[in-house]
């Protein structure tokens, strides 16, 4: 089908985040699963699509898009009927962009540094996220009172942030935080997440 989104992914990768979003928007899509252990992401044919040799990548209407946050932003706009992104003239647009980009540029690097046990330098701190504690406190404020970062409205920003919380839990990188835990549980209870998760489990079992 002309409008089909092709997603290059792996069930244990950030591709899961895009898979969830595709289930949310109900777009026709096709999964192309790469075996990362075998290095299929570094094969010349794939590098021609994504020279970083990483997943996820989507191809839609003949255009390749990489970087999880960019893919989410793109798809939420490309399929507006799903209502996962405030339109550009909606005052909620800024808040939506703010927290989605916060996920990619602050929360994820903070988690990675935490997992790798890299401490931010004392004093003036060139790290984009500042400190781990400040990043988590800020995240918590963003989902308070919630239930989502846009209040009552679920958006693609929640798909990214809740997925990152799930990953942090998997990696044991996050101490329990009642508000973030409840937010994550609310988001992951969505039927679209459950479908994507079940499909990923099946792929992993193969
Ligand atoms: N900045 C990229 C990161 C993509 C990434 O690191 N993907 C990992 C899987 S989660 C990967 O493909 N790793 C395989 C490799 O680096 O060879 C994004 O946000 O999409």
XYZ file of N, CA and C and ligand atoms in Angstrom:
638
model
N 0.854 -1.198 0.000
C 0.000 0.000 0.000
C 0.890 1.248 0.000
N 0.502 2.260 -0.761
C 1.369 3.428 -0.935
C 1.700 4.121 0.385
N 0.733 4.148 1.326
C 0.946 4.907 2.555
C 1.537 4.058 3.685
N 1.914 2.823 3.358
C 2.443 1.932 4.394
C 3.751 2.472 4.961
N 3.868 2.414 6.285
C 5.113 2.811 6.951
C 5.941 1.548 7.127
N 7.164 1.578 6.645
C 8.066 0.439 6.850
C 8.953 0.780 8.044
N 8.935 -0.099 9.053
C 9.738 0.126 10.262
C 10.830 -0.935 10.354
N 12.063 -0.475 10.310
C 13.217 -1.345 10.572
C 13.434 -1.324 12.073
N 13.436 -2.494 12.659
C 13.424 -2.533 14.116
C 14.027 -3.822 14.638
N 14.014 -3.913 15.947
C 14.362 -5.134 16.660
C 13.509 -5.095 17.928
N 12.971 -6.239 18.344
C 12.043 -6.185 19.488
C 12.686 -5.749 20.801
N 14.005 -5.774 20.884
C 14.664 -5.300 22.113
C 15.423 -4.007 21.828
N 14.767 -3.093 21.172
C 15.449 -1.837 20.820
C 14.469 -0.682 20.941
N 14.970 0.504 20.675
C 14.098 1.679 20.658
C 13.012 1.555 19.587
N 13.178 0.596 18.687
C 12.132 0.348 17.690
C 10.793 0.038 18.341
N 10.818 -0.494 19.559
C 9.576 -0.785 20.293
C 8.734 0.484 20.469
N 9.435 1.597 20.654
C 8.727 2.863 20.916
C 7.924 3.263 19.671
N 8.578 3.108 18.522
C 7.912 3.468 17.261
C 6.780 2.478 16.965
N 7.030 1.217 17.274
C 5.997 0.191 17.065
C 4.737 0.552 17.870
N 4.938 0.956 19.109
C 3.794 1.367 19.946
C 3.054 2.527 19.280
N 3.805 3.530 18.832
C 3.148 4.676 18.211
C 2.359 4.258 16.973
N 2.931 3.346 16.194
C 2.217 2.885 14.989
C 0.905 2.214 15.377
N 0.915 1.470 16.472
C -0.330 0.856 16.939
C -1.319 1.933 17.395
N -0.802 2.979 18.012
C -1.689 4.069 18.458
C -2.365 4.752 17.272
N -1.587 4.985 16.196
C -2.167 5.775 15.102
C -2.973 4.916 14.127
N -2.757 3.609 14.192
C -3.538 2.725 13.320
C -3.142 2.843 11.861
N -1.931 3.285 11.593
C -1.462 3.386 10.200
C -1.086 1.998 9.697
N -1.221 1.779 8.381
C -0.722 0.510 7.850
C 0.800 0.488 7.973
N 1.338 -0.598 8.494
C 2.797 -0.648 8.625
C 3.308 -2.056 8.414
N 4.605 -2.107 8.117
C 5.284 -3.383 7.893
C 6.560 -3.362 8.731
N 6.785 -4.436 9.475
C 8.000 -4.507 10.289
C 9.083 -5.245 9.522
N 10.278 -4.695 9.552
C 11.442 -5.418 9.034
C 12.388 -5.572 10.216
N 12.480 -6.785 10.721
C 13.256 -7.017 11.943
C 14.712 -7.315 11.589
N 15.611 -6.570 12.214
C 17.045 -6.789 11.993
C 17.622 -7.513 13.206
N 18.484 -8.463 12.948
C 19.171 -9.169 14.026
C 20.425 -8.368 14.384
N 20.346 -7.664 15.523
C 21.456 -6.775 15.907
C 22.688 -7.578 16.320
N 22.456 -8.769 16.860
C 23.598 -9.609 17.273
C 24.407 -10.038 16.054
N 23.669 -10.300 14.971
C 24.355 -10.717 13.735
C 24.907 -9.523 12.968
N 24.611 -8.324 13.423
C 25.133 -7.121 12.766
C 24.403 -6.749 11.490
N 23.129 -7.175 11.386
C 22.401 -6.857 10.143
C 22.214 -5.350 9.953
N 22.314 -4.603 11.078
C 22.170 -3.143 10.987
C 23.388 -2.471 10.355
N 24.457 -3.254 10.168
C 25.666 -2.690 9.549
C 25.838 -3.194 8.104
N 24.846 -3.898 7.602
C 24.927 -4.389 6.213
C 24.834 -3.192 5.259
N 25.593 -3.231 4.157
C 25.601 -2.075 3.241
C 24.220 -1.624 2.791
N 23.315 -2.567 2.542
C 21.981 -2.169 2.050
C 21.246 -1.348 3.116
N 21.447 -1.712 4.389
C 20.777 -0.952 5.461
C 21.495 0.370 5.722
N 22.820 0.343 5.654
C 23.578 1.595 5.860
C 23.215 2.648 4.809
N 22.761 2.170 3.647
C 22.351 3.124 2.603
C 21.096 3.880 3.056
N 20.304 3.263 3.950
C 19.088 3.914 4.464
C 19.416 4.707 5.729
N 20.179 4.080 6.615
C 20.575 4.741 7.867
C 22.078 4.549 8.079
N 22.866 5.545 7.687
C 24.337 5.418 7.773
C 24.845 5.237 9.199
N 24.000 5.486 10.221
C 24.405 5.249 11.606
C 24.408 3.755 11.927
N 23.746 2.964 11.082
C 23.704 1.524 11.329
C 22.946 1.190 12.600
N 21.853 1.888 12.819
C 21.066 1.699 14.045
C 19.589 1.594 13.714
N 18.849 0.993 14.633
C 17.388 1.003 14.541
C 16.854 1.871 15.684
N 15.678 2.453 15.516
C 14.748 2.305 14.403
C 15.035 3.254 13.243
N 14.505 2.841 12.091
C 14.396 3.717 10.928
C 13.016 3.451 10.345
N 12.364 4.495 9.858
C 11.153 4.241 9.073
C 11.389 4.749 7.656
N 10.658 4.135 6.725
C 10.586 4.675 5.375
C 9.112 4.890 5.085
N 8.788 6.120 4.751
C 7.381 6.476 4.490
C 7.319 7.425 3.312
N 6.478 7.097 2.363
C 6.337 7.914 1.142
C 7.690 8.169 0.504
N 8.528 7.136 0.539
C 9.818 7.204 -0.148
C 10.921 7.920 0.616
N 10.621 8.344 1.852
C 11.623 9.091 2.625
C 12.033 8.285 3.858
N 13.340 8.201 4.101
C 13.834 7.520 5.307
C 13.924 8.531 6.434
N 13.459 8.115 7.617
C 13.533 8.985 8.808
C 14.157 8.166 9.924
N 15.145 8.753 10.561
C 15.837 8.089 11.667
C 15.698 8.961 12.914
N 16.172 8.457 14.026
C 16.114 9.091 15.349
C 14.692 8.961 15.907
N 14.611 8.202 16.984
C 13.313 7.854 17.556
C 12.407 9.077 17.763
N 12.952 10.132 18.360
C 12.112 11.306 18.649
C 11.612 11.931 17.347
N 12.476 12.000 16.345
C 12.066 12.589 15.065
C 10.992 11.727 14.411
N 11.133 10.413 14.538
C 10.140 9.508 13.937
C 8.775 9.701 14.608
N 8.799 9.814 15.942
C 7.526 10.013 16.657
C 6.872 11.327 16.234
N 7.682 12.382 16.198
C 7.144 13.689 15.806
C 6.573 13.629 14.395
N 7.327 12.973 13.510
C 6.902 12.878 12.114
C 5.572 12.123 11.997
N 5.522 10.942 12.604
C 4.338 10.091 12.438
C 3.095 10.719 13.080
N 3.285 11.330 14.248
C 2.128 11.941 14.917
C 1.554 13.075 14.051
N 2.409 13.771 13.324
C 1.925 14.833 12.423
C 1.380 14.250 11.117
N 2.018 13.177 10.637
C 1.614 12.612 9.343
C 0.247 11.933 9.419
N -0.141 11.521 10.630
C -1.437 10.850 10.804
C -2.246 11.619 11.867
N -2.684 12.842 11.519
C -3.308 13.732 12.521
C -4.614 13.196 13.092
N -5.267 12.297 12.358
C -6.569 11.808 12.846
C -6.424 11.102 14.194
N -5.239 10.590 14.481
C -5.028 9.885 15.756
C -4.986 10.858 16.936
N -4.777 12.138 16.664
C -4.799 13.148 17.736
C -3.654 13.031 18.723
N -2.514 12.568 18.256
C -1.377 12.368 19.174
C -0.418 13.543 19.205
N -0.714 14.573 18.422
C 0.138 15.770 18.414
C -0.745 17.000 18.264
N -0.626 17.969 19.174
C -1.356 19.222 18.956
C -0.871 19.869 17.656
N -1.789 20.427 16.909
C -1.396 21.068 15.641
C -0.587 22.343 15.920
N 0.060 22.868 14.856
C 1.013 23.969 15.074
C 0.344 25.229 15.613
N -0.965 25.401 15.405
C -1.629 26.609 15.917
C -2.316 26.360 17.266
N -2.085 25.195 17.837
C -2.677 24.848 19.139
C -1.694 25.285 20.233
N -2.145 26.042 21.239
C -1.222 26.482 22.306
C -0.528 25.316 23.016
N -1.118 24.121 22.945
C -0.497 22.960 23.613
C 0.722 22.437 22.844
N 0.912 22.950 21.613
C 2.005 22.443 20.765
C 3.375 22.625 21.447
N 3.586 23.783 22.038
C 4.884 24.060 22.664
C 5.168 23.110 23.813
N 4.163 22.863 24.621
C 4.344 21.961 25.769
C 4.646 20.543 25.280
N 3.944 20.158 24.243
C 4.145 18.827 23.640
C 5.584 18.675 23.136
N 6.036 19.656 22.341
C 7.401 19.595 21.805
C 8.422 19.612 22.936
N 8.162 20.443 23.914
C 9.086 20.598 25.039
C 9.354 19.263 25.716
N 8.299 18.520 26.030
C 8.514 17.300 26.817
C 8.972 16.138 25.955
N 8.583 16.144 24.693
C 9.090 15.071 23.837
C 10.606 15.233 23.640
N 11.025 16.463 23.415
C 12.460 16.697 23.226
C 13.214 16.534 24.556
N 12.580 16.871 25.658
C 13.179 16.627 26.977
C 13.507 15.132 27.126
N 12.590 14.276 26.673
C 12.833 12.826 26.764
C 14.092 12.437 26.026
N 14.235 12.967 24.809
C 15.381 12.579 23.979
C 16.674 13.254 24.421
N 16.585 14.519 24.835
C 17.834 15.255 25.042
C 18.236 15.405 26.509
N 17.324 15.125 27.424
C 17.674 15.221 28.853
C 17.524 13.872 29.551
N 16.314 13.304 29.491
C 16.082 12.098 30.291
C 16.931 10.928 29.791
N 16.962 10.705 28.488
C 17.752 9.562 27.992
C 19.243 9.698 28.312
N 19.888 10.836 28.029
C 21.312 10.948 28.401
C 21.543 10.809 29.907
N 20.600 11.319 30.715
C 20.756 11.179 32.173
C 20.728 9.706 32.570
N 19.828 8.958 31.948
C 19.739 7.516 32.258
C 20.997 6.778 31.813
N 21.455 7.106 30.622
C 22.631 6.408 30.088
C 23.851 6.676 30.973
N 24.014 7.923 31.384
C 25.143 8.232 32.283
C 25.007 7.467 33.594
N 23.788 7.376 34.068
C 23.533 6.647 35.312
C 23.916 5.167 35.148
N 23.478 4.581 34.041
C 23.745 3.151 33.803
C 25.250 2.913 33.655
N 25.920 3.826 32.987
C 27.372 3.679 32.783
C 28.180 4.208 33.971
N 27.459 4.637 34.990
C 28.076 5.166 36.215
C 29.037 6.317 35.929
N 28.592 7.185 35.028
C 29.369 8.396 34.736
C 28.736 9.544 35.498
N 29.526 10.191 36.359
C 28.970 11.281 37.168
C 29.190 12.607 36.472
N 28.161 13.479 36.513
C 28.373 14.823 35.967
C 29.457 15.536 36.760
N 30.246 16.401 36.118
C 31.267 17.143 36.854
C 30.640 18.095 37.872
N 31.376 18.382 38.924
C 30.902 19.340 39.926
C 30.998 20.756 39.362
N 30.233 21.656 39.938
C 30.305 23.060 39.525
C 29.638 23.265 38.190
N 30.229 24.132 37.357
C 29.627 24.404 36.053
C 29.544 23.103 35.268
N 28.345 22.821 34.754
C 28.090 21.503 34.188
C 27.667 21.631 32.728
N 28.538 21.201 31.802
C 28.191 21.353 30.391
C 27.176 20.321 29.897
N 26.828 19.329 30.739
C 25.869 18.315 30.299
C 24.500 18.956 30.078
N 23.878 18.590 28.979
C 22.593 19.209 28.616
C 21.499 18.967 29.632
N 21.618 17.911 30.411
C 20.552 17.619 31.368
C 20.853 18.140 32.773
N 22.020 18.677 33.012
C 22.328 19.184 34.353
C 22.672 18.051 35.292
N 21.753 17.715 36.186
C 22.001 16.587 37.092
C 20.857 15.582 36.975
N 21.178 14.365 37.355
C 20.198 13.274 37.316
C 18.982 13.612 38.193
N 19.257 14.059 39.421
C 18.163 14.335 40.359
C 17.261 15.449 39.834
N 17.894 16.486 39.293
C 17.112 17.614 38.786
C 16.255 17.180 37.584
N 16.823 16.303 36.765
C 16.095 15.821 35.591
C 14.859 15.026 36.027
N 15.046 14.155 37.012
C 13.909 13.360 37.483
C 12.855 14.231 38.166
N 13.305 15.203 38.962
C 12.343 16.098 39.620
C 11.534 16.868 38.576
N 12.231 17.301 37.530
C 11.562 18.067 36.467
C 10.543 17.193 35.736
N 10.947 15.967 35.439
C 10.054 15.006 34.777
C 8.806 14.791 35.640
N 9.040 14.611 36.926
C 7.921 14.353 37.840
C 6.937 15.526 37.834
N 7.498 16.728 37.811
C 6.616 17.911 37.791
C 5.800 17.954 36.495
N 6.421 17.463 35.395
C 5.737 17.514 34.091
C 4.518 16.598 34.055
N 4.526 15.554 34.863
C 3.390 14.620 34.834
C 2.499 14.790 36.074
N 2.675 15.928 36.744
C 1.865 16.233 37.921
C 1.028 17.489 37.639
N -0.287 17.515 37.710
C -1.098 16.401 38.197
C -1.378 15.323 37.160
N -0.999 15.536 35.893
C -1.234 14.525 34.879
C -2.687 14.506 34.433
N -3.196 13.396 33.975
C -2.512 12.098 33.971
C -1.381 11.994 32.954
N -1.341 12.924 31.967
C -0.290 12.878 30.944
C 0.419 14.230 30.894
N 1.452 14.343 30.053
C 2.179 15.624 30.062
C 1.311 16.774 29.543
N 0.312 16.457 28.728
C -0.626 17.501 28.288
C -1.902 17.464 29.119
N -1.808 16.991 30.334
C -3.009 16.903 31.175
C -3.840 15.697 30.763
N -5.095 15.934 30.412
C -5.999 14.814 30.077
C -5.657 14.180 28.735
N -4.865 14.895 27.939
C -4.665 14.448 26.555
C -3.397 13.612 26.414
N -3.535 12.374 25.960
C -2.383 11.511 25.692
C -1.756 11.951 24.363
N -0.416 11.912 24.300
C 0.252 12.350 23.071
C 1.492 11.498 22.813
N 2.112 11.750 21.669
C 3.340 11.023 21.310
C 4.452 11.272 22.329
N 4.402 12.408 23.031
C 5.413 12.672 24.071
C 5.324 11.607 25.156
N 4.110 11.183 25.487
C 3.939 10.152 26.518
C 4.461 8.800 26.026
N 4.338 8.558 24.731
C 4.857 7.290 24.187
C 6.365 7.225 24.430
N 7.044 8.324 24.175
C 8.502 8.323 24.380
C 8.860 8.246 25.866
N 8.258 9.109 26.659
C 8.656 9.192 28.075
C 8.324 7.907 28.841
N 7.154 7.340 28.583
C 6.783 6.110 29.300
C 7.665 4.948 28.843
N 8.035 4.944 27.563
C 8.935 3.881 27.067
C 10.296 4.001 27.723
N 10.748 5.232 27.909
C 12.055 5.425 28.559
C 12.003 4.981 30.019
N 10.871 5.233 30.665
C 10.727 4.771 32.053
C 10.753 3.244 32.099
N 10.090 2.626 31.129
C 10.085 1.148 31.061
C 11.517 0.631 30.909
N 12.246 1.264 30.012
C 13.632 0.850 29.760
C 14.497 1.059 31.016
N 14.273 2.188 31.686
C 15.023 2.472 32.921
C 14.758 1.387 33.956
N 13.504 0.936 34.012
C 13.150 -0.129 34.944
C 13.862 -1.427 34.585
N 13.873 -1.730 33.304
C 14.554 -2.951 32.825
C 16.033 -2.939 33.211
N 16.614 -1.745 33.112
C 18.046 -1.595 33.364
C 18.341 -1.332 34.845
N 17.303 -1.342 35.655
C 17.421 -1.049 37.094
C 18.159 0.283 37.321
N 17.801 1.265 36.503
C 18.494 2.549 36.563
C 17.707 3.588 37.345
N 16.541 3.186 37.831
C 15.662 4.178 38.434
C 15.113 3.656 39.753
N 15.326 4.427 40.808
C 14.727 4.050 42.082
C 13.211 4.328 41.995
N 12.379 3.587 42.774
C 10.926 3.810 42.695
C 10.565 5.262 42.982
N 9.683 5.791 42.186
C 9.152 7.148 42.380
C 7.669 7.050 42.105
N 6.861 7.246 43.116
C 5.426 6.955 43.013
C 4.772 7.629 41.804
N 5.095 8.908 41.582
C 4.388 9.625 40.512
C 4.813 9.115 39.136
N 6.111 8.873 38.980
C 6.595 8.385 37.684
C 6.142 6.950 37.460
N 6.126 6.157 38.520
C 5.670 4.767 38.389
C 4.200 4.716 37.968
N 3.395 5.576 38.595
C 1.962 5.590 38.267
C 1.753 6.079 36.832
N 2.536 7.067 36.446
C 2.442 7.597 35.064
C 2.793 6.504 34.058
N 3.891 5.807 34.343
C 4.307 4.735 33.435
C 3.200 3.667 33.327
N 2.662 3.261 34.459
C 1.634 2.213 34.469
C 0.405 2.648 33.665
N 0.032 3.930 33.820
C -1.128 4.459 33.071
C -0.900 4.373 31.570
N 0.302 4.749 31.166
C 0.599 4.769 29.727
C 0.693 3.341 29.179
N 1.372 2.468 29.921
C 1.596 1.105 29.399
C 0.320 0.267 29.433
N -0.690 0.734 30.135
C -1.963 -0.007 30.162
C -2.751 0.189 28.866
N -2.311 1.092 28.031
C -3.066 1.378 26.805
C -3.071 0.162 25.884
N -4.211 -0.120 25.262
C -4.295 -1.292 24.392
C -3.236 -1.302 23.285
N -2.903 -0.129 22.755
C -1.904 -0.082 21.671
C -0.545 -0.545 22.183
N -0.193 -0.141 23.403
C 1.085 -0.608 23.971
C 1.037 -2.117 24.158
N -0.081 -2.607 24.674
C -0.199 -4.044 24.944
C -0.053 -4.843 23.651
N -0.619 -4.344 22.552
C -0.502 -5.053 21.269
C 0.952 -5.066 20.790
N 1.602 -3.913 20.879
C 2.998 -3.834 20.403
C 3.897 -4.704 21.276
N 3.629 -4.709 22.565
C 4.446 -5.496 23.491
C 4.267 -7.001 23.216
N 3.017 -7.404 22.972
C 2.760 -8.823 22.690
C 3.451 -9.231 21.388
N 3.424 -8.347 20.400
C 4.079 -8.662 19.116
C 5.593 -8.764 19.312
N 6.148 -7.880 20.142
C 7.596 -7.930 20.400
C 7.955 -9.228 21.127
N 7.098 -9.633 22.057
C 7.366 -10.874 22.800
C 7.381 -12.069 21.843
N 6.445 -12.061 20.887
C 6.398 -13.159 19.898
C 7.652 -13.179 19.053
N 8.090 -11.989 18.639
C 9.303 -11.920 17.811
C 10.514 -12.409 18.587
N 10.565 -12.078 19.877
C 11.718 -12.492 20.695
C 11.718 -13.986 20.932
N 10.516 -14.572 20.962
C 10.423 -16.010 21.229
C 10.918 -16.829 20.035
N 10.943 -16.195 18.854
C 11.335 -16.936 17.637
C 12.804 -17.290 17.656
N 19.728 8.104 18.615
C 19.127 6.906 18.118
C 19.708 5.717 18.853
C 19.420 4.433 18.110
C 20.158 3.270 18.772
O 21.167 3.439 19.472
N 19.664 2.059 18.505
C 20.272 0.861 19.050
C 19.182 -0.084 19.523
S 18.186 0.653 20.792
C 21.025 0.145 17.933
O 20.582 0.132 16.814
N 22.144 -0.484 18.288
C 22.881 -1.308 17.370
C 24.230 -0.754 17.059
O 24.580 0.331 17.545
O 24.942 -1.436 16.333
C 17.603 6.977 18.281
O 17.130 7.687 19.159
O 16.880 6.326 17.522
